[in-house]
Amino acid sequence: MDLSRRTFLIGAGGAGIAAVALGAKGKALAKISRPAPKIFDEKFVPSVCRQCPGGCGIMVRVVNGKAVKIEGNPKHPINYSVIADMHSGKPGEGVGGLCPKGAVGIQLALYDPDRVKGPMKRTNPKKGINEDPKFVPVSWEEALNDIAGRMKKIRAEGNANTVAILGGRYRGQSHHFAKDFLMLYGSVNDIGHSTICADGSKKAKEYIDGNKSYSSYDWSNVNYAMGFGAAFLEAFRPTSMLLRQWGYLRRRNPRPKFVYFDTRTSVTLSKADEGFIVNPASDGAIALAMAHVILSEGLWNRQFVGDFNNGVNQFVQGKTVEPESFKEKWTTGLVSWWNLHLKDFTPEKAEGISGVGAKHIRRVAREFAGTSPQVAYLERGATCYTNGTYNAMAIHSLNALVGSMYAKGGVAYQEGPPYAKDAYPELHDYVDDVAQQAWEWSFDEKKHKWSVKEKAKKLAKYQDVADAQLEGKPYKLSMAFVYLTNPLFSPANPQRFHEAFKDIFVVETSPYISETGLYADYILPDHTYLETYLDDPVYPSVGFPVAGIRQPVVKPLYDTKSTLDVFVELGKLMGGRMADYYNKMGDSVTVMKKLSAGLGITWEQWLKDGVWYKSPYPYLYSDGSFYNIKENKIMTPDEVKEKLFPTPSGRFEFRSGKMQKKLKEKLEKDTHLKDEKDPKKIKEIEDGIKARLADKEKELYPQYVKIEFVGGADFDLYLNSGKPITAAEGRSANTPFIQEILQLDINRGWDTYCSINPDTASAKGIKDEDAIWVESPVGKIKCKAALNPGMHPKVVHIIKEHGHHAYGKWAKGRGANPCELIKNVSDPHSGLQAFFQTMVKIQKA
Ligand SMILES: Nc1nc2c(c(=O)[nH]1)N[C@H]1C(S)=C(S)[C@@H](COP(=O)(O)OP(=O)(O)OC[C@H]3O[C@@H](n4cnc5c(=O)[nH]c(N)nc54)[C@H](O)[C@@H]3O)O[C@H]1N2
Ligand SMILES: Nc1nc2c(c(=O)[nH]1)N[C@H]1C(S)=C(S)[C@@H](COP(=O)(O)OP(=O)(O)OC[C@H]3O[C@@H](n4cnc5c(=O)[nH]c(N)nc54)[C@H](O)[C@@H]3O)O[C@H]1N2
Ligand code: SF4
Ligand SMILES: [Mo]
């Protein structure tokens, strides 16, 4: 035993030293190719991962036609951003790392023995979660003809708008294909999963800096980072880049400080320099108090925000400030924000709400403001509540107060790739009368292109589709295509969808039998991401444009088809203008080849590298001005408005002009102003709207809103459900490799665990590993207790992974799904489902 331990240590140490030596030489490791005996036909095929939205480049080692290992693509900036510097010409160096989910793709995606091996048709008309669909294999031709026939009939009956596409993990052109298909057919029901994902941070940013997007951060140059419910080392995107960035930053001199806020001791919190366990939904209060400190102590960035005319700080606690006394530079609404929300929002007040000590809030605010460059970042933890958009607005405002927007070491927005413009035919030329009923087209003379907006009524946002369908309000769907999402598993209270999907004709595209698949009338299995072509402009990350490209690393194993081409083929079968469009366009690969022309490289080169990018980031803020790096000049305010702050004022807006515009439009619609002809009445309505807007003025600013949790007095614990690094949403439950890596915060796998603070557990007579019931107002699940002293005493945590009624042999029937406990409530501003707003009670089973 001693000996084997010793051998192991020597082995591990040796490997470690080799890795360091090669790592120091940068690209060297990438060039390692094991000298394979001649009997092996070995190659490395570049492609792009799709286990999460990170968009990492991968190199798949293929031996004798079998994929045997997935590594990172050392040419892809997401993978080698160890010292990626957004604002220098050099994107960084590295060896191409991945996260565990990326590495197990072969097992999770490709060689899963329970894959759907070809198109399948349901023969059991009865639908239910325990109902055997009695699938029988069919040919593609038969399946597509039948579906197209049904779609033609629905269209002829005037119900085109009742056909929907529910979509999830769209990448590259996939959303374009799905949406165009509906636009040509005549439905506005392009229903995406973003309202069960992370729309809160996007909405907040749209409201205050004009960019409806996640942000890119110049991590390499950051000196102080403050995170709110954004799991840097577990989920925040792109995880694998952040992991390596972390390794680099922990060794960089000066070493940046990471401060993190969460409601539990996640891995991210345990690794931070300082971690604070906060009360759920209280992040907005902490951020407001920090803004209060930064202003009252005179710590804001004067070049970005501006200053008092007389240079004397008049932000004094409890005192209002004269708006004219302050001249703002690149922001608007600062003084009224102070007067309406900040002047009394002291750290002591925030302590009462969040549980974080006032002295810590004060100190961290001072450190943050005093240590540039710095960023404040956030994601689902701060936003999955009905006050989420406001929490996010408050946190993101801190970036403006300290002058981090577009600065070196600050916050920016991802640039897209310069794809060729003519890859698709002009869609407008192909819309027929039926399609015109769903969408309104208008020609923008200035931009010289067609723009389009919804004319027909959309059924509902993703998580509300079940209720809309069950109530038949505003109408019922007749048919739904489902692409890379699992509505019968992933949203709040998916039990609702189990009922609602009974009377929809469901076309599922997953190559696995998901819960949704159990309700499918047809399964038209997509290629897995390792068998298909699909481009991949990265999610917000490095800032400069990056477009990865997927290609088949092996020939498709079964009789599957890219769902993009399913839309093309169905479109052709529909006949008429729709067929004309698709005949002109060609298949998905034809489109992608054409797109690549804009990148200035050949299609072959793109496939060979697996990625195209162009660094550095084209814009930079410094010392009060914005620079266009490409053109080497200072940007005019109009250019800043167009490119960087597309808000009504062209600046960062503490008072959201976009929110006000939206409110006004809603009031105009509700009062039917447009339909009124009588000038007297019009004046009356307009005055009414003005008065309402004045009443609502206070709502336009970042603020803290106290929320009601679902469950009230009968339930005593807050249910939290974050993502461990091993989980790929509900898909990883079917992966032995992942289950064996274990859920790191509690060191267990293969089952559903509820993390509980030991004091809370012992008060209820619950011991570690006990079977327990967790009950909420909408559901009850059985799982195991994992006592964890890092838990907030009032918060319990269950990850979404297990609890499958379907899927492969490892997942089916194992553990429980926390979504079954969550009540469907959404943030009114972003529409994001409030995942963490339900309360539960627990007892020993
Ligand atoms: N490993 C892994 N990574 C992923 C994914 C995956 O499935 N697995 N999915 C990807 C997707 S689709 C998304 S949207 C992103 C999401 O990325 P994140 O938003 O970073 O991840 P989450 O784990 O959903 O939420 C972050 C944290 O919020 C905490 N939290 C809950 N309530 C509060 C609160 O009131 N305040 C604070 N401060 N924290 C709170 C949770 O405990 C959790 O640790 O991750 C992506 N990356
Ligand atoms: N409790 C709790 N609930 C959550 C979350 C949480 O952290 N906790 N996270 C939320 C978030 S951030 C998100 S984004 C959602 C995600 O929830 P979903 O949008 O449902 O996404 P996935 O769970 O990834 O499900 C993907 C579906 O696509 C299918 N699929 C897999 N590969 C392919 C393929 O190659 N082609 C096609 N056509 N289909 C494929 C799978 O079978 C599965 O049915 O879940 C949300 N729900
Ligand atoms: S972070 Fe992991 S799962 Fe996400 S794309 Fe990268 S390797 Fe894949
Ligand atoms: Mo998500």
PDB file of N, CA and C and ligand atoms in Angstrom, residues 49 51-52 54-56 98-99 101-102 238-240, ligand 3:
ATOM      1  N   CYS A  49     -17.312  23.145 -28.404  1.00  0.00           N
ATOM      2  CA  CYS A  49     -18.115  22.463 -27.383  1.00  0.00           C
ATOM      3  C   CYS A  49     -19.548  23.019 -27.376  1.00  0.00           C
ATOM      4  N   GLN A  51     -21.631  22.016 -24.364  1.00  0.00           N
ATOM      5  CA  GLN A  51     -22.211  21.558 -23.093  1.00  0.00           C
ATOM      6  C   GLN A  51     -22.729  22.728 -22.273  1.00  0.00           C
ATOM      7  N   CYS A  52     -22.292  23.919 -22.610  1.00  0.00           N
ATOM      8  CA  CYS A  52     -22.808  25.123 -21.948  1.00  0.00           C
ATOM      9  C   CYS A  52     -22.618  26.252 -22.939  1.00  0.00           C
ATOM     10  N   GLY A  54     -20.535  28.511 -23.096  1.00  0.00           N
ATOM     11  CA  GLY A  54     -19.185  29.075 -23.102  1.00  0.00           C
ATOM     12  C   GLY A  54     -18.569  29.212 -24.474  1.00  0.00           C
ATOM     13  N   GLY A  55     -18.838  28.265 -25.348  1.00  0.00           N
ATOM     14  CA  GLY A  55     -18.297  28.360 -26.704  1.00  0.00           C
ATOM     15  C   GLY A  55     -16.829  28.007 -26.828  1.00  0.00           C
ATOM     16  N   CYS A  56     -16.312  27.146 -25.954  1.00  0.00           N
ATOM     17  CA  CYS A  56     -14.895  26.781 -26.022  1.00  0.00           C
ATOM     18  C   CYS A  56     -14.571  26.009 -27.290  1.00  0.00           C
ATOM     19  N   LEU A  98     -10.119  22.912 -20.876  1.00  0.00           N
ATOM     20  CA  LEU A  98     -11.568  22.744 -20.894  1.00  0.00           C
ATOM     21  C   LEU A  98     -12.058  22.593 -19.463  1.00  0.00           C
ATOM     22  N   CYS A  99     -13.370  22.615 -19.299  1.00  0.00           N
ATOM     23  CA  CYS A  99     -13.940  22.279 -18.001  1.00  0.00           C
ATOM     24  C   CYS A  99     -14.392  20.814 -18.063  1.00  0.00           C
ATOM     25  N   LYS A 101     -17.212  19.332 -18.072  1.00  0.00           N
ATOM     26  CA  LYS A 101     -18.340  19.027 -18.964  1.00  0.00           C
ATOM     27  C   LYS A 101     -17.889  18.934 -20.412  1.00  0.00           C
ATOM     28  N   GLY A 102     -16.908  19.789 -20.746  1.00  0.00           N
ATOM     29  CA  GLY A 102     -16.400  19.762 -22.111  1.00  0.00           C
ATOM     30  C   GLY A 102     -15.640  18.479 -22.381  1.00  0.00           C
ATOM     31  N   PRO A 238     -17.352  32.446 -19.822  1.00  0.00           N
ATOM     32  CA  PRO A 238     -17.238  31.029 -20.143  1.00  0.00           C
ATOM     33  C   PRO A 238     -16.379  30.367 -19.076  1.00  0.00           C
ATOM     34  N   THR A 239     -16.953  29.381 -18.411  1.00  0.00           N
ATOM     35  CA  THR A 239     -16.328  28.822 -17.219  1.00  0.00           C
ATOM     36  C   THR A 239     -14.880  28.419 -17.450  1.00  0.00           C
ATOM     37  N   SER A 240     -14.623  27.729 -18.541  1.00  0.00           N
ATOM     38  CA  SER A 240     -13.262  27.202 -18.685  1.00  0.00           C
ATOM     39  C   SER A 240     -12.264  28.355 -18.855  1.00  0.00           C
TER      40      SER A 240
HETATM   41  S1  SF4 B   3     -17.059  26.002 -20.245  1.00  0.00           S
HETATM   42 FE1  SF4 B   3     -16.978  23.756 -20.339  1.00  0.00          FE
HETATM   43  S2  SF4 B   3     -19.009  23.106 -21.001  1.00  0.00           S
HETATM   44 FE2  SF4 B   3     -18.850  25.287 -21.409  1.00  0.00          FE
HETATM   45  S3  SF4 B   3     -18.214  25.398 -23.562  1.00  0.00           S
HETATM   46 FE3  SF4 B   3     -16.336  25.440 -22.307  1.00  0.00          FE
HETATM   47  S4  SF4 B   3     -15.675  23.310 -22.097  1.00  0.00           S
HETATM   48 FE4  SF4 B   3     -17.788  23.298 -22.854  1.00  0.00          FE
END
